[in-house]
Amino acid sequence: MSTPMLQRGWVEAELAEEFPHLALRQMVVPARPGRSPRLVKERLRTMSDRFTGGRAVNLRQQPIPWAYRVFFRQIGIDPDDHRTPVEGLALERMFHGGFKSQGLPHDAVVIATVETGVALMALDADRVTGALGVRLARDDERLGTGGKRLEPRQMVVADDSGVVAVLFGDCAPEREVAAHTRSVLLAAVQVKGVPEVSVEEAMWTAAETLQGAVTGAS
Amino acid sequence: MVRGGALLEGTPPLELYARGATTPLAPVEVDERAARQSLRDQIARLESELASLFCSTFPRQGFDWAVPARGGPKVLSLLELEQVRDQLLVRLDDNRRVLSEQTQVEQDNRCLIEEMMLDPARYKWQRVGNSDIGEPGCKHWHVTPRWGVLGMLMNWWRVKISSGCPLAGGRSRTLRPRSHS
């Protein structure tokens, strides 16, 4: 199996001027969706045991979750209302008493996000044309084909053919991983305060979990 | 008075001055990016202090942490960033004040526990819980009479300290052997 390549996405000039540290990293991993193997489920259970209430309360004081909270405030999102990815997972952990397995690639993204704090998303690689990037929505633009109308100048993740997802928000349904997916595109949004090495660690953790599941190694 | 760039083009400045002409000013574009960046840095600092305060207040109740969203994700204007900054500042001040008031009450309650232990008869039926001193759990100190009614009549009082809630154990599935009589 070929080794996936970590690639850098683009950021629109206007956004890059406002947020010089905003970046998007992506990687295509040949993997199909499905049930998680036993070892992935065990890893989720171990993570659940390690992730205590005290850690959840102190999460916002840790550098990477804090960096995402700050970025949320700076772009007009209330992180106590619309949770950052890692805080959202922490809340689910508290509600359900553990990280519940929901199959791949969801479990791979959960493991990588909880381990590193970096915000990740998984898309169907065959439904994305060209490189992914972050830009402002144009007038009368919609999420995917025929999806909801976007606010003008809303921050979105897009490819050559249109808007793929709202930044830290909804994803176009036709771009999401589905039963017919043959390769998964992992994307990480990097903001000020999130080190490069953490983003790479998150991407490789998710990729290895997905690839391990394919080869049966994990 | 002469106005307009086209009329003034090519006219010597001294002549223009003599005619009382006003030179049209080029529109000035104010670059607000530096101001926005400064506000973003202030928001980051305030969020850091708010996060620290949030952890200090746990497990106390009665705090309001809400700072309303601004319809994001989008690039906020100078005014919107100022509003976010100001609201964070208000939340920080309010919650610091509430925490200060609560910790004062908690300190008073700790003193009360000490006095209850020293002289229980003076604090008959007084009860102080962990939540009253800002601690997690449901342990409490309760002044009760020793030996019930007799203790009440004889004025024998003591402080009973509960050990808190029992640990969650779940239902036991082991079957007990029946005793044969």
mmCIF file of C-alpha atoms in Angstrom:
data_model
loop_
_atom_site.group_PDB
_atom_site.id
_atom_site.type_symbol
_atom_site.label_atom_id
_atom_site.label_comp_id
_atom_site.label_asym_id
_atom_site.label_seq_id
_atom_site.Cartn_x
_atom_site.Cartn_y
_atom_site.Cartn_z
ATOM 1 C CA MET A 1 0.000 0.000 0.000
ATOM 2 C CA SER A 2 1.370 3.443 -0.988
ATOM 3 C CA THR A 3 2.263 5.941 1.741
ATOM 4 C CA PRO A 4 -0.167 8.875 1.855
ATOM 5 C CA MET A 5 1.232 12.344 1.127
ATOM 6 C CA LEU A 6 0.620 15.238 3.481
ATOM 7 C CA GLN A 7 -0.273 18.289 1.376
ATOM 8 C CA ARG A 8 -0.824 21.935 2.140
ATOM 9 C CA GLY A 9 -4.142 23.486 1.117
ATOM 10 C CA TRP A 10 -4.609 27.083 0.000
ATOM 11 C CA VAL A 11 -5.937 30.070 1.912
ATOM 12 C CA GLU A 12 -7.518 33.012 0.081
ATOM 13 C CA ALA A 13 -5.320 36.129 0.116
ATOM 14 C CA GLU A 14 -7.806 38.267 2.072
ATOM 15 C CA LEU A 15 -8.089 35.624 4.786
ATOM 16 C CA ALA A 16 -4.351 35.019 4.848
ATOM 17 C CA GLU A 17 -3.816 38.739 5.503
ATOM 18 C CA GLU A 18 -6.306 38.723 8.375
ATOM 19 C CA PHE A 19 -5.230 35.379 9.818
ATOM 20 C CA PRO A 20 -1.582 34.777 8.844
ATOM 21 C CA HIS A 21 -1.423 31.500 10.781
ATOM 22 C CA LEU A 22 -4.564 29.976 9.278
ATOM 23 C CA ALA A 23 -3.686 26.884 7.253
ATOM 24 C CA LEU A 24 -5.250 23.729 5.934
ATOM 25 C CA ARG A 25 -3.451 20.408 5.604
ATOM 26 C CA GLN A 26 -4.842 17.445 3.719
ATOM 27 C CA MET A 27 -4.044 13.843 2.997
ATOM 28 C CA VAL A 28 -5.720 11.139 0.916
ATOM 29 C CA VAL A 29 -5.841 7.702 2.517
ATOM 30 C CA PRO A 30 -7.071 4.660 0.599
ATOM 31 C CA ALA A 31 -9.679 3.303 2.996
ATOM 32 C CA ARG A 32 -13.304 2.290 2.953
ATOM 33 C CA PRO A 33 -15.900 3.096 5.586
ATOM 34 C CA GLY A 34 -17.061 0.287 7.796
ATOM 35 C CA ARG A 35 -17.136 -1.110 11.275
ATOM 36 C CA SER A 36 -14.093 -0.451 13.417
ATOM 37 C CA PRO A 37 -11.845 -3.427 14.162
ATOM 38 C CA ARG A 38 -11.506 -4.709 17.717
ATOM 39 C CA LEU A 39 -8.231 -2.897 18.414
ATOM 40 C CA VAL A 40 -9.673 0.480 17.401
ATOM 41 C CA LYS A 41 -12.594 -0.099 19.767
ATOM 42 C CA GLU A 42 -10.182 -1.050 22.526
ATOM 43 C CA ARG A 43 -8.229 2.132 21.915
ATOM 44 C CA LEU A 44 -11.436 4.156 22.241
ATOM 45 C CA ARG A 45 -12.196 2.388 25.521
ATOM 46 C CA THR A 46 -8.705 3.111 26.857
ATOM 47 C CA MET A 47 -9.053 6.749 25.834
ATOM 48 C CA SER A 48 -12.422 6.932 27.590
ATOM 49 C CA ASP A 49 -10.844 5.670 30.824
ATOM 50 C CA ARG A 50 -8.060 8.221 30.576
ATOM 51 C CA PHE A 51 -10.401 11.087 29.737
ATOM 52 C CA THR A 52 -11.780 11.994 33.172
ATOM 53 C CA GLY A 53 -14.097 14.795 34.247
ATOM 54 C CA GLY A 54 -11.183 16.792 35.606
ATOM 55 C CA ARG A 55 -9.430 16.668 32.254
ATOM 56 C CA ALA A 56 -12.618 17.780 30.488
ATOM 57 C CA VAL A 57 -12.975 20.788 32.811
ATOM 58 C CA ASN A 58 -9.328 21.789 32.340
ATOM 59 C CA LEU A 59 -9.410 21.269 28.569
ATOM 60 C CA ARG A 60 -9.820 24.967 27.779
ATOM 61 C CA GLN A 61 -6.574 25.738 29.604
ATOM 62 C CA GLN A 62 -4.547 23.429 27.385
ATOM 63 C CA PRO A 63 -2.744 25.244 24.548
ATOM 64 C CA ILE A 64 -4.347 23.651 21.479
ATOM 65 C CA PRO A 65 -8.008 23.546 22.637
ATOM 66 C CA TRP A 66 -7.513 27.109 23.907
ATOM 67 C CA ALA A 67 -6.142 28.195 20.501
ATOM 68 C CA TYR A 68 -9.290 26.892 18.792
ATOM 69 C CA ARG A 69 -11.496 28.634 21.397
ATOM 70 C CA VAL A 70 -9.718 31.923 20.724
ATOM 71 C CA PHE A 71 -10.073 31.496 16.963
ATOM 72 C CA PHE A 72 -13.790 30.740 17.392
ATOM 73 C CA ARG A 73 -14.205 34.006 19.320
ATOM 74 C CA GLN A 74 -12.225 35.912 16.693
ATOM 75 C CA ILE A 75 -14.439 34.700 13.847
ATOM 76 C CA GLY A 76 -17.709 35.325 15.665
ATOM 77 C CA ILE A 77 -18.570 31.877 17.043
ATOM 78 C CA ASP A 78 -19.376 31.340 20.721
ATOM 79 C CA PRO A 79 -17.322 28.241 21.697
ATOM 80 C CA ASP A 80 -19.674 27.580 24.623
ATOM 81 C CA ASP A 81 -22.587 27.314 22.210
ATOM 82 C CA HIS A 82 -20.957 25.797 19.115
ATOM 83 C CA ARG A 83 -18.214 23.644 20.678
ATOM 84 C CA THR A 84 -14.712 23.304 19.284
ATOM 85 C CA PRO A 85 -14.158 19.761 17.926
ATOM 86 C CA VAL A 86 -12.198 18.457 20.921
ATOM 87 C CA GLU A 87 -14.560 20.050 23.464
ATOM 88 C CA GLY A 88 -17.524 18.594 21.576
ATOM 89 C CA LEU A 89 -15.976 15.128 21.886
ATOM 90 C CA ALA A 90 -15.225 15.711 25.580
ATOM 91 C CA LEU A 91 -18.872 16.615 26.154
ATOM 92 C CA GLU A 92 -20.016 13.460 24.334
ATOM 93 C CA ARG A 93 -17.619 11.432 26.472
ATOM 94 C CA MET A 94 -19.225 12.883 29.626
ATOM 95 C CA PHE A 95 -22.797 12.341 28.378
ATOM 96 C CA HIS A 96 -22.334 8.767 27.160
ATOM 97 C CA GLY A 97 -19.753 7.628 29.688
ATOM 98 C CA GLY A 98 -17.254 6.837 26.938
ATOM 99 C CA PHE A 99 -16.313 7.411 23.306
ATOM 100 C CA LYS A 100 -18.838 5.330 21.410
ATOM 101 C CA SER A 101 -17.582 3.588 18.299
ATOM 102 C CA GLN A 102 -19.383 4.792 15.166
ATOM 103 C CA GLY A 103 -17.226 2.984 12.619
ATOM 104 C CA LEU A 104 -14.499 4.241 10.337
ATOM 105 C CA PRO A 105 -13.423 6.888 9.460
ATOM 106 C CA HIS A 106 -15.316 8.537 12.349
ATOM 107 C CA ASP A 107 -13.410 6.611 15.024
ATOM 108 C CA ALA A 108 -10.039 7.464 13.426
ATOM 109 C CA VAL A 109 -10.932 11.173 13.497
ATOM 110 C CA VAL A 110 -12.079 10.907 17.135
ATOM 111 C CA ILE A 111 -8.844 9.198 18.207
ATOM 112 C CA ALA A 112 -6.670 11.763 16.426
ATOM 113 C CA THR A 113 -8.684 14.746 17.711
ATOM 114 C CA VAL A 114 -8.751 13.590 21.335
ATOM 115 C CA GLU A 115 -5.065 12.629 21.322
ATOM 116 C CA THR A 116 -3.846 15.898 19.785
ATOM 117 C CA GLY A 117 -6.684 18.440 20.123
ATOM 118 C CA VAL A 118 -6.448 19.299 16.408
ATOM 119 C CA ALA A 119 -9.677 19.784 14.419
ATOM 120 C CA LEU A 120 -9.979 17.167 11.675
ATOM 121 C CA MET A 121 -12.578 16.342 9.070
ATOM 122 C CA ALA A 122 -12.999 13.346 6.766
ATOM 123 C CA LEU A 123 -14.383 13.634 3.225
ATOM 124 C CA ASP A 124 -14.885 11.368 0.225
ATOM 125 C CA ALA A 125 -11.655 11.971 -1.735
ATOM 126 C CA ASP A 126 -13.284 11.091 -5.078
ATOM 127 C CA ARG A 127 -15.893 13.815 -4.564
ATOM 128 C CA VAL A 128 -13.307 16.553 -4.062
ATOM 129 C CA THR A 129 -11.817 18.164 -7.164
ATOM 130 C CA GLY A 130 -8.427 19.832 -6.865
ATOM 131 C CA ALA A 131 -6.881 21.044 -3.650
ATOM 132 C CA LEU A 132 -8.948 22.072 -0.655
ATOM 133 C CA GLY A 133 -8.672 25.557 0.736
ATOM 134 C CA VAL A 134 -10.278 28.160 2.958
ATOM 135 C CA ARG A 135 -12.019 31.197 1.454
ATOM 136 C CA LEU A 136 -14.946 33.547 1.916
ATOM 137 C CA ALA A 137 -18.296 32.555 0.439
ATOM 138 C CA ARG A 138 -19.421 34.469 -2.655
ATOM 139 C CA ASP A 139 -22.851 36.080 -3.059
ATOM 140 C CA ASP A 140 -25.704 33.581 -3.577
ATOM 141 C CA GLU A 141 -23.420 30.613 -3.021
ATOM 142 C CA ARG A 142 -24.798 27.374 -1.630
ATOM 143 C CA LEU A 143 -23.352 24.550 0.450
ATOM 144 C CA GLY A 144 -22.710 21.788 -2.083
ATOM 145 C CA THR A 145 -25.269 21.315 -4.876
ATOM 146 C CA GLY A 146 -28.628 22.680 -3.831
ATOM 147 C CA GLY A 147 -27.757 22.856 -0.168
ATOM 148 C CA LYS A 148 -28.544 25.692 2.187
ATOM 149 C CA ARG A 149 -27.744 29.227 1.096
ATOM 150 C CA LEU A 150 -24.577 30.586 2.670
ATOM 151 C CA GLU A 151 -24.170 34.008 4.188
ATOM 152 C CA PRO A 152 -22.049 36.257 1.959
ATOM 153 C CA ARG A 153 -18.433 36.345 3.158
ATOM 154 C CA GLN A 154 -18.914 33.351 5.445
ATOM 155 C CA MET A 155 -15.704 31.381 5.936
ATOM 156 C CA VAL A 156 -15.867 28.086 4.070
ATOM 157 C CA VAL A 157 -13.730 25.125 3.062
ATOM 158 C CA ALA A 158 -13.879 24.832 -0.719
ATOM 159 C CA ASP A 159 -12.394 22.984 -3.665
ATOM 160 C CA ASP A 160 -12.267 23.845 -7.389
ATOM 161 C CA SER A 161 -15.938 23.006 -7.885
ATOM 162 C CA GLY A 162 -17.492 24.830 -4.926
ATOM 163 C CA VAL A 163 -18.083 24.922 -1.200
ATOM 164 C CA VAL A 164 -17.345 21.657 0.588
ATOM 165 C CA ALA A 165 -18.157 22.711 4.158
ATOM 166 C CA VAL A 166 -18.674 25.698 6.388
ATOM 167 C CA LEU A 167 -15.501 26.234 8.419
ATOM 168 C CA PHE A 168 -15.988 24.230 11.664
ATOM 169 C CA GLY A 169 -19.595 23.674 10.570
ATOM 170 C CA ASP A 170 -21.847 21.654 8.305
ATOM 171 C CA CYS A 171 -20.429 19.610 5.449
ATOM 172 C CA ALA A 172 -22.109 19.220 2.043
ATOM 173 C CA PRO A 173 -23.848 15.802 2.196
ATOM 174 C CA GLU A 174 -22.544 14.665 -1.209
ATOM 175 C CA ARG A 175 -18.926 15.261 -0.091
ATOM 176 C CA GLU A 176 -19.206 13.230 3.102
ATOM 177 C CA VAL A 177 -17.859 9.707 3.417
ATOM 178 C CA ALA A 178 -20.534 7.239 2.275
ATOM 179 C CA ALA A 179 -20.846 3.519 1.580
ATOM 180 C CA HIS A 180 -19.354 3.905 -1.934
ATOM 181 C CA THR A 181 -16.247 5.788 -0.704
ATOM 182 C CA ARG A 182 -12.962 4.161 -1.774
ATOM 183 C CA SER A 183 -10.505 6.698 -0.380
ATOM 184 C CA VAL A 184 -10.842 9.183 2.464
ATOM 185 C CA LEU A 185 -9.553 12.744 2.358
ATOM 186 C CA LEU A 186 -8.458 13.881 5.817
ATOM 187 C CA ALA A 187 -8.245 17.635 6.346
ATOM 188 C CA ALA A 188 -7.001 19.589 9.364
ATOM 189 C CA VAL A 189 -7.586 23.286 10.023
ATOM 190 C CA GLN A 190 -4.588 24.902 11.691
ATOM 191 C CA VAL A 191 -5.002 28.191 13.556
ATOM 192 C CA LYS A 192 -2.648 30.482 15.481
ATOM 193 C CA GLY A 193 -1.238 28.650 18.499
ATOM 194 C CA VAL A 194 -1.483 25.158 17.013
ATOM 195 C CA PRO A 195 2.019 23.831 16.262
ATOM 196 C CA GLU A 196 2.807 22.268 12.912
ATOM 197 C CA VAL A 197 4.003 19.096 14.609
ATOM 198 C CA SER A 198 0.618 18.595 16.319
ATOM 199 C CA VAL A 199 -1.210 18.922 12.998
ATOM 200 C CA GLU A 200 1.089 16.359 11.425
ATOM 201 C CA GLU A 201 0.681 14.051 14.397
ATOM 202 C CA ALA A 202 -3.104 14.308 14.137
ATOM 203 C CA MET A 203 -3.070 13.557 10.408
ATOM 204 C CA TRP A 204 -0.741 10.577 10.745
ATOM 205 C CA THR A 205 -2.646 9.192 13.747
ATOM 206 C CA ALA A 206 -5.891 9.249 11.768
ATOM 207 C CA ALA A 207 -4.222 7.900 8.623
ATOM 208 C CA GLU A 208 -2.501 5.050 10.459
ATOM 209 C CA THR A 209 -5.721 4.111 12.231
ATOM 210 C CA LEU A 210 -7.499 3.992 8.864
ATOM 211 C CA GLN A 211 -4.703 2.125 7.108
ATOM 212 C CA GLY A 212 -4.222 -0.234 10.007
ATOM 213 C CA ALA A 213 -7.885 -1.112 9.771
ATOM 214 C CA VAL A 214 -7.508 -1.812 6.039
ATOM 215 C CA THR A 215 -4.452 -4.042 6.423
ATOM 216 C CA GLY A 216 -5.735 -5.590 9.644
ATOM 217 C CA ALA A 217 -2.664 -4.478 11.586
ATOM 218 C CA SER A 218 -4.552 -2.521 14.237
ATOM 219 C CA MET B 1 -14.511 79.099 -5.026
ATOM 220 C CA VAL B 2 -13.216 76.605 -7.541
ATOM 221 C CA ARG B 3 -13.580 72.924 -6.818
ATOM 222 C CA GLY B 4 -12.757 69.807 -8.800
ATOM 223 C CA GLY B 5 -9.508 68.296 -9.980
ATOM 224 C CA ALA B 6 -10.170 68.742 -13.735
ATOM 225 C CA LEU B 7 -10.491 72.555 -13.488
ATOM 226 C CA LEU B 8 -7.368 72.896 -11.393
ATOM 227 C CA GLU B 9 -5.116 70.727 -13.506
ATOM 228 C CA GLY B 10 -2.171 72.675 -14.909
ATOM 229 C CA THR B 11 -2.894 75.838 -12.894
ATOM 230 C CA PRO B 12 0.126 77.165 -10.915
ATOM 231 C CA PRO B 13 -0.307 76.761 -7.152
ATOM 232 C CA LEU B 14 0.251 80.445 -6.396
ATOM 233 C CA GLU B 15 -2.506 81.455 -8.815
ATOM 234 C CA LEU B 16 -4.846 78.906 -7.277
ATOM 235 C CA TYR B 17 -4.076 80.333 -3.853
ATOM 236 C CA ALA B 18 -4.799 83.834 -5.093
ATOM 237 C CA ARG B 19 -8.157 82.658 -6.507
ATOM 238 C CA GLY B 20 -9.033 81.063 -3.180
ATOM 239 C CA ALA B 21 -9.249 77.606 -4.625
ATOM 240 C CA THR B 22 -9.289 74.606 -2.358
ATOM 241 C CA THR B 23 -7.236 71.660 -3.483
ATOM 242 C CA PRO B 24 -9.385 68.529 -3.613
ATOM 243 C CA LEU B 25 -8.196 65.942 -1.128
ATOM 244 C CA ALA B 26 -7.604 62.423 -2.297
ATOM 245 C CA PRO B 27 -9.865 59.959 -0.477
ATOM 246 C CA VAL B 28 -7.950 58.501 2.464
ATOM 247 C CA GLU B 29 -8.209 54.765 2.965
ATOM 248 C CA VAL B 30 -7.753 53.830 6.596
ATOM 249 C CA ASP B 31 -6.149 50.444 7.045
ATOM 250 C CA GLU B 32 -7.940 48.925 10.024
ATOM 251 C CA ARG B 33 -6.070 45.640 9.834
ATOM 252 C CA ALA B 34 -3.582 46.567 12.554
ATOM 253 C CA ALA B 35 -6.424 47.658 14.841
ATOM 254 C CA ARG B 36 -8.290 44.418 14.164
ATOM 255 C CA GLN B 37 -5.135 42.429 14.910
ATOM 256 C CA SER B 38 -4.679 44.290 18.172
ATOM 257 C CA LEU B 39 -8.281 43.519 19.153
ATOM 258 C CA ARG B 40 -7.793 39.854 18.273
ATOM 259 C CA ASP B 41 -4.758 39.751 20.579
ATOM 260 C CA GLN B 42 -6.815 41.338 23.358
ATOM 261 C CA ILE B 43 -9.567 38.744 22.810
ATOM 262 C CA ALA B 44 -6.958 35.971 23.081
ATOM 263 C CA ARG B 45 -5.682 37.361 26.395
ATOM 264 C CA LEU B 46 -9.188 37.749 27.805
ATOM 265 C CA GLU B 47 -10.173 34.250 26.689
ATOM 266 C CA SER B 48 -7.090 32.918 28.480
ATOM 267 C CA GLU B 49 -8.083 34.693 31.709
ATOM 268 C CA LEU B 50 -11.692 33.563 31.336
ATOM 269 C CA ALA B 51 -10.580 29.931 30.844
ATOM 270 C CA SER B 52 -8.417 30.152 33.951
ATOM 271 C CA LEU B 53 -11.301 31.640 35.943
ATOM 272 C CA PHE B 54 -13.675 28.938 34.657
ATOM 273 C CA CYS B 55 -11.371 26.231 36.029
ATOM 274 C CA SER B 56 -11.042 28.087 39.358
ATOM 275 C CA THR B 57 -14.812 28.289 39.815
ATOM 276 C CA PHE B 58 -15.463 24.552 39.314
ATOM 277 C CA PRO B 59 -17.625 22.999 40.888
ATOM 278 C CA ARG B 60 -19.422 26.150 41.998
ATOM 279 C CA GLN B 61 -22.669 27.187 40.323
ATOM 280 C CA GLY B 62 -24.241 30.548 39.517
ATOM 281 C CA PHE B 63 -21.843 31.874 36.882
ATOM 282 C CA ASP B 64 -22.774 33.206 33.472
ATOM 283 C CA TRP B 65 -20.141 32.495 30.799
ATOM 284 C CA ALA B 66 -22.169 33.335 27.697
ATOM 285 C CA VAL B 67 -20.688 35.760 25.178
ATOM 286 C CA PRO B 68 -23.073 35.767 22.214
ATOM 287 C CA ALA B 69 -21.908 34.684 18.765
ATOM 288 C CA ARG B 70 -21.611 37.242 15.943
ATOM 289 C CA GLY B 71 -22.993 35.106 13.115
ATOM 290 C CA GLY B 72 -19.651 33.515 12.312
ATOM 291 C CA PRO B 73 -17.566 32.032 10.903
ATOM 292 C CA LYS B 74 -16.654 35.309 9.209
ATOM 293 C CA VAL B 75 -14.081 38.094 9.324
ATOM 294 C CA LEU B 76 -15.422 40.367 12.050
ATOM 295 C CA SER B 77 -15.394 44.106 11.572
ATOM 296 C CA LEU B 78 -13.642 46.465 13.956
ATOM 297 C CA LEU B 79 -16.918 47.239 15.716
ATOM 298 C CA GLU B 80 -17.818 43.559 16.127
ATOM 299 C CA LEU B 81 -14.381 42.721 17.502
ATOM 300 C CA GLU B 82 -14.715 45.586 19.976
ATOM 301 C CA GLN B 83 -18.087 44.235 21.069
ATOM 302 C CA VAL B 84 -16.664 40.727 21.595
ATOM 303 C CA ARG B 85 -13.726 42.188 23.551
ATOM 304 C CA ASP B 86 -16.031 44.336 25.720
ATOM 305 C CA GLN B 87 -18.399 41.454 26.442
ATOM 306 C CA LEU B 88 -15.518 39.177 27.422
ATOM 307 C CA LEU B 89 -14.308 41.903 29.762
ATOM 308 C CA VAL B 90 -17.769 42.268 31.326
ATOM 309 C CA ARG B 91 -18.043 38.487 31.810
ATOM 310 C CA LEU B 92 -14.596 38.398 33.385
ATOM 311 C CA ASP B 93 -15.383 41.234 35.810
ATOM 312 C CA ASP B 94 -18.826 39.871 36.730
ATOM 313 C CA ASN B 95 -17.580 36.340 37.332
ATOM 314 C CA ARG B 96 -14.578 37.524 39.344
ATOM 315 C CA ARG B 97 -16.932 39.504 41.569
ATOM 316 C CA VAL B 98 -19.317 36.533 41.993
ATOM 317 C CA LEU B 99 -16.385 34.227 42.775
ATOM 318 C CA SER B 100 -15.025 36.697 45.313
ATOM 319 C CA GLU B 101 -18.419 36.899 47.039
ATOM 320 C CA GLN B 102 -18.823 33.119 47.021
ATOM 321 C CA THR B 103 -15.345 32.477 48.418
ATOM 322 C CA GLN B 104 -16.062 34.923 51.254
ATOM 323 C CA VAL B 105 -19.218 32.967 52.159
ATOM 324 C CA GLU B 106 -17.267 29.694 51.882
ATOM 325 C CA GLN B 107 -14.587 31.027 54.224
ATOM 326 C CA ASP B 108 -17.296 31.994 56.732
ATOM 327 C CA ASN B 109 -18.733 28.478 56.466
ATOM 328 C CA ARG B 110 -15.315 26.912 57.121
ATOM 329 C CA CYS B 111 -15.039 29.026 60.263
ATOM 330 C CA LEU B 112 -18.539 27.905 61.222
ATOM 331 C CA ILE B 113 -17.484 24.237 60.931
ATOM 332 C CA GLU B 114 -14.545 24.872 63.257
ATOM 333 C CA GLU B 115 -16.803 26.582 65.781
ATOM 334 C CA MET B 116 -19.345 23.742 65.518
ATOM 335 C CA MET B 117 -16.597 21.234 66.302
ATOM 336 C CA LEU B 118 -15.424 23.268 69.311
ATOM 337 C CA ASP B 119 -18.850 23.943 70.808
ATOM 338 C CA PRO B 120 -21.630 21.793 69.239
ATOM 339 C CA ALA B 121 -24.235 22.783 71.839
ATOM 340 C CA ARG B 122 -24.089 26.354 70.608
ATOM 341 C CA TYR B 123 -25.018 25.319 67.047
ATOM 342 C CA LYS B 124 -27.893 22.864 67.567
ATOM 343 C CA TRP B 125 -29.108 21.158 64.356
ATOM 344 C CA GLN B 126 -26.706 23.256 62.242
ATOM 345 C CA ARG B 127 -25.765 21.554 58.980
ATOM 346 C CA VAL B 128 -22.977 22.557 56.553
ATOM 347 C CA GLY B 129 -22.345 20.690 53.317
ATOM 348 C CA ASN B 130 -19.404 20.456 50.936
ATOM 349 C CA SER B 131 -21.226 22.683 48.449
ATOM 350 C CA ASP B 132 -21.281 25.427 51.131
ATOM 351 C CA ILE B 133 -17.470 25.457 51.246
ATOM 352 C CA GLY B 134 -16.908 25.143 47.482
ATOM 353 C CA GLU B 135 -15.874 21.505 47.478
ATOM 354 C CA PRO B 136 -17.187 18.690 45.261
ATOM 355 C CA GLY B 137 -19.098 15.769 46.764
ATOM 356 C CA CYS B 138 -21.926 15.569 49.282
ATOM 357 C CA LYS B 139 -20.082 15.240 52.581
ATOM 358 C CA HIS B 140 -21.703 17.291 55.366
ATOM 359 C CA TRP B 141 -21.256 18.294 59.014
ATOM 360 C CA HIS B 142 -24.410 18.055 61.097
ATOM 361 C CA VAL B 143 -24.860 18.921 64.790
ATOM 362 C CA THR B 144 -27.135 16.266 66.315
ATOM 363 C CA PRO B 145 -27.922 15.175 69.914
ATOM 364 C CA ARG B 146 -26.107 12.105 71.236
ATOM 365 C CA TRP B 147 -28.602 9.292 72.046
ATOM 366 C CA GLY B 148 -31.603 11.078 70.587
ATOM 367 C CA VAL B 149 -34.144 12.557 72.990
ATOM 368 C CA LEU B 150 -31.983 11.810 76.001
ATOM 369 C CA GLY B 151 -29.139 13.838 74.466
ATOM 370 C CA MET B 152 -31.540 16.692 73.768
ATOM 371 C CA LEU B 153 -32.727 16.687 77.391
ATOM 372 C CA MET B 154 -29.201 16.390 78.789
ATOM 373 C CA ASN B 155 -27.756 18.876 76.247
ATOM 374 C CA TRP B 156 -25.295 16.315 74.858
ATOM 375 C CA TRP B 157 -24.553 17.506 71.330
ATOM 376 C CA ARG B 158 -22.007 16.314 68.798
ATOM 377 C CA VAL B 159 -21.005 16.958 65.157
ATOM 378 C CA LYS B 160 -21.807 14.058 62.892
ATOM 379 C CA ILE B 161 -19.677 13.966 59.727
ATOM 380 C CA SER B 162 -21.185 12.055 56.844
ATOM 381 C CA SER B 163 -18.793 10.355 54.461
ATOM 382 C CA GLY B 164 -20.770 11.490 51.395
ATOM 383 C CA CYS B 165 -22.575 9.471 48.772
ATOM 384 C CA PRO B 166 -21.844 5.757 48.398
ATOM 385 C CA LEU B 167 -19.804 4.806 45.337
ATOM 386 C CA ALA B 168 -21.787 3.612 42.352
ATOM 387 C CA GLY B 169 -21.631 -0.144 42.474
ATOM 388 C CA GLY B 170 -24.356 -1.357 40.174
ATOM 389 C CA ARG B 171 -26.525 -4.369 40.657
ATOM 390 C CA SER B 172 -24.796 -7.456 41.917
ATOM 391 C CA ARG B 173 -25.391 -10.440 39.644
ATOM 392 C CA THR B 174 -23.975 -13.008 41.990
ATOM 393 C CA LEU B 175 -26.652 -15.229 43.409
ATOM 394 C CA ARG B 176 -26.557 -15.888 47.088
ATOM 395 C CA PRO B 177 -26.880 -19.531 48.103
ATOM 396 C CA ARG B 178 -30.160 -20.196 49.800
ATOM 397 C CA SER B 179 -29.928 -21.164 53.394
ATOM 398 C CA HIS B 180 -31.529 -24.513 54.214
ATOM 399 C CA SER B 181 -33.276 -24.505 57.502
#
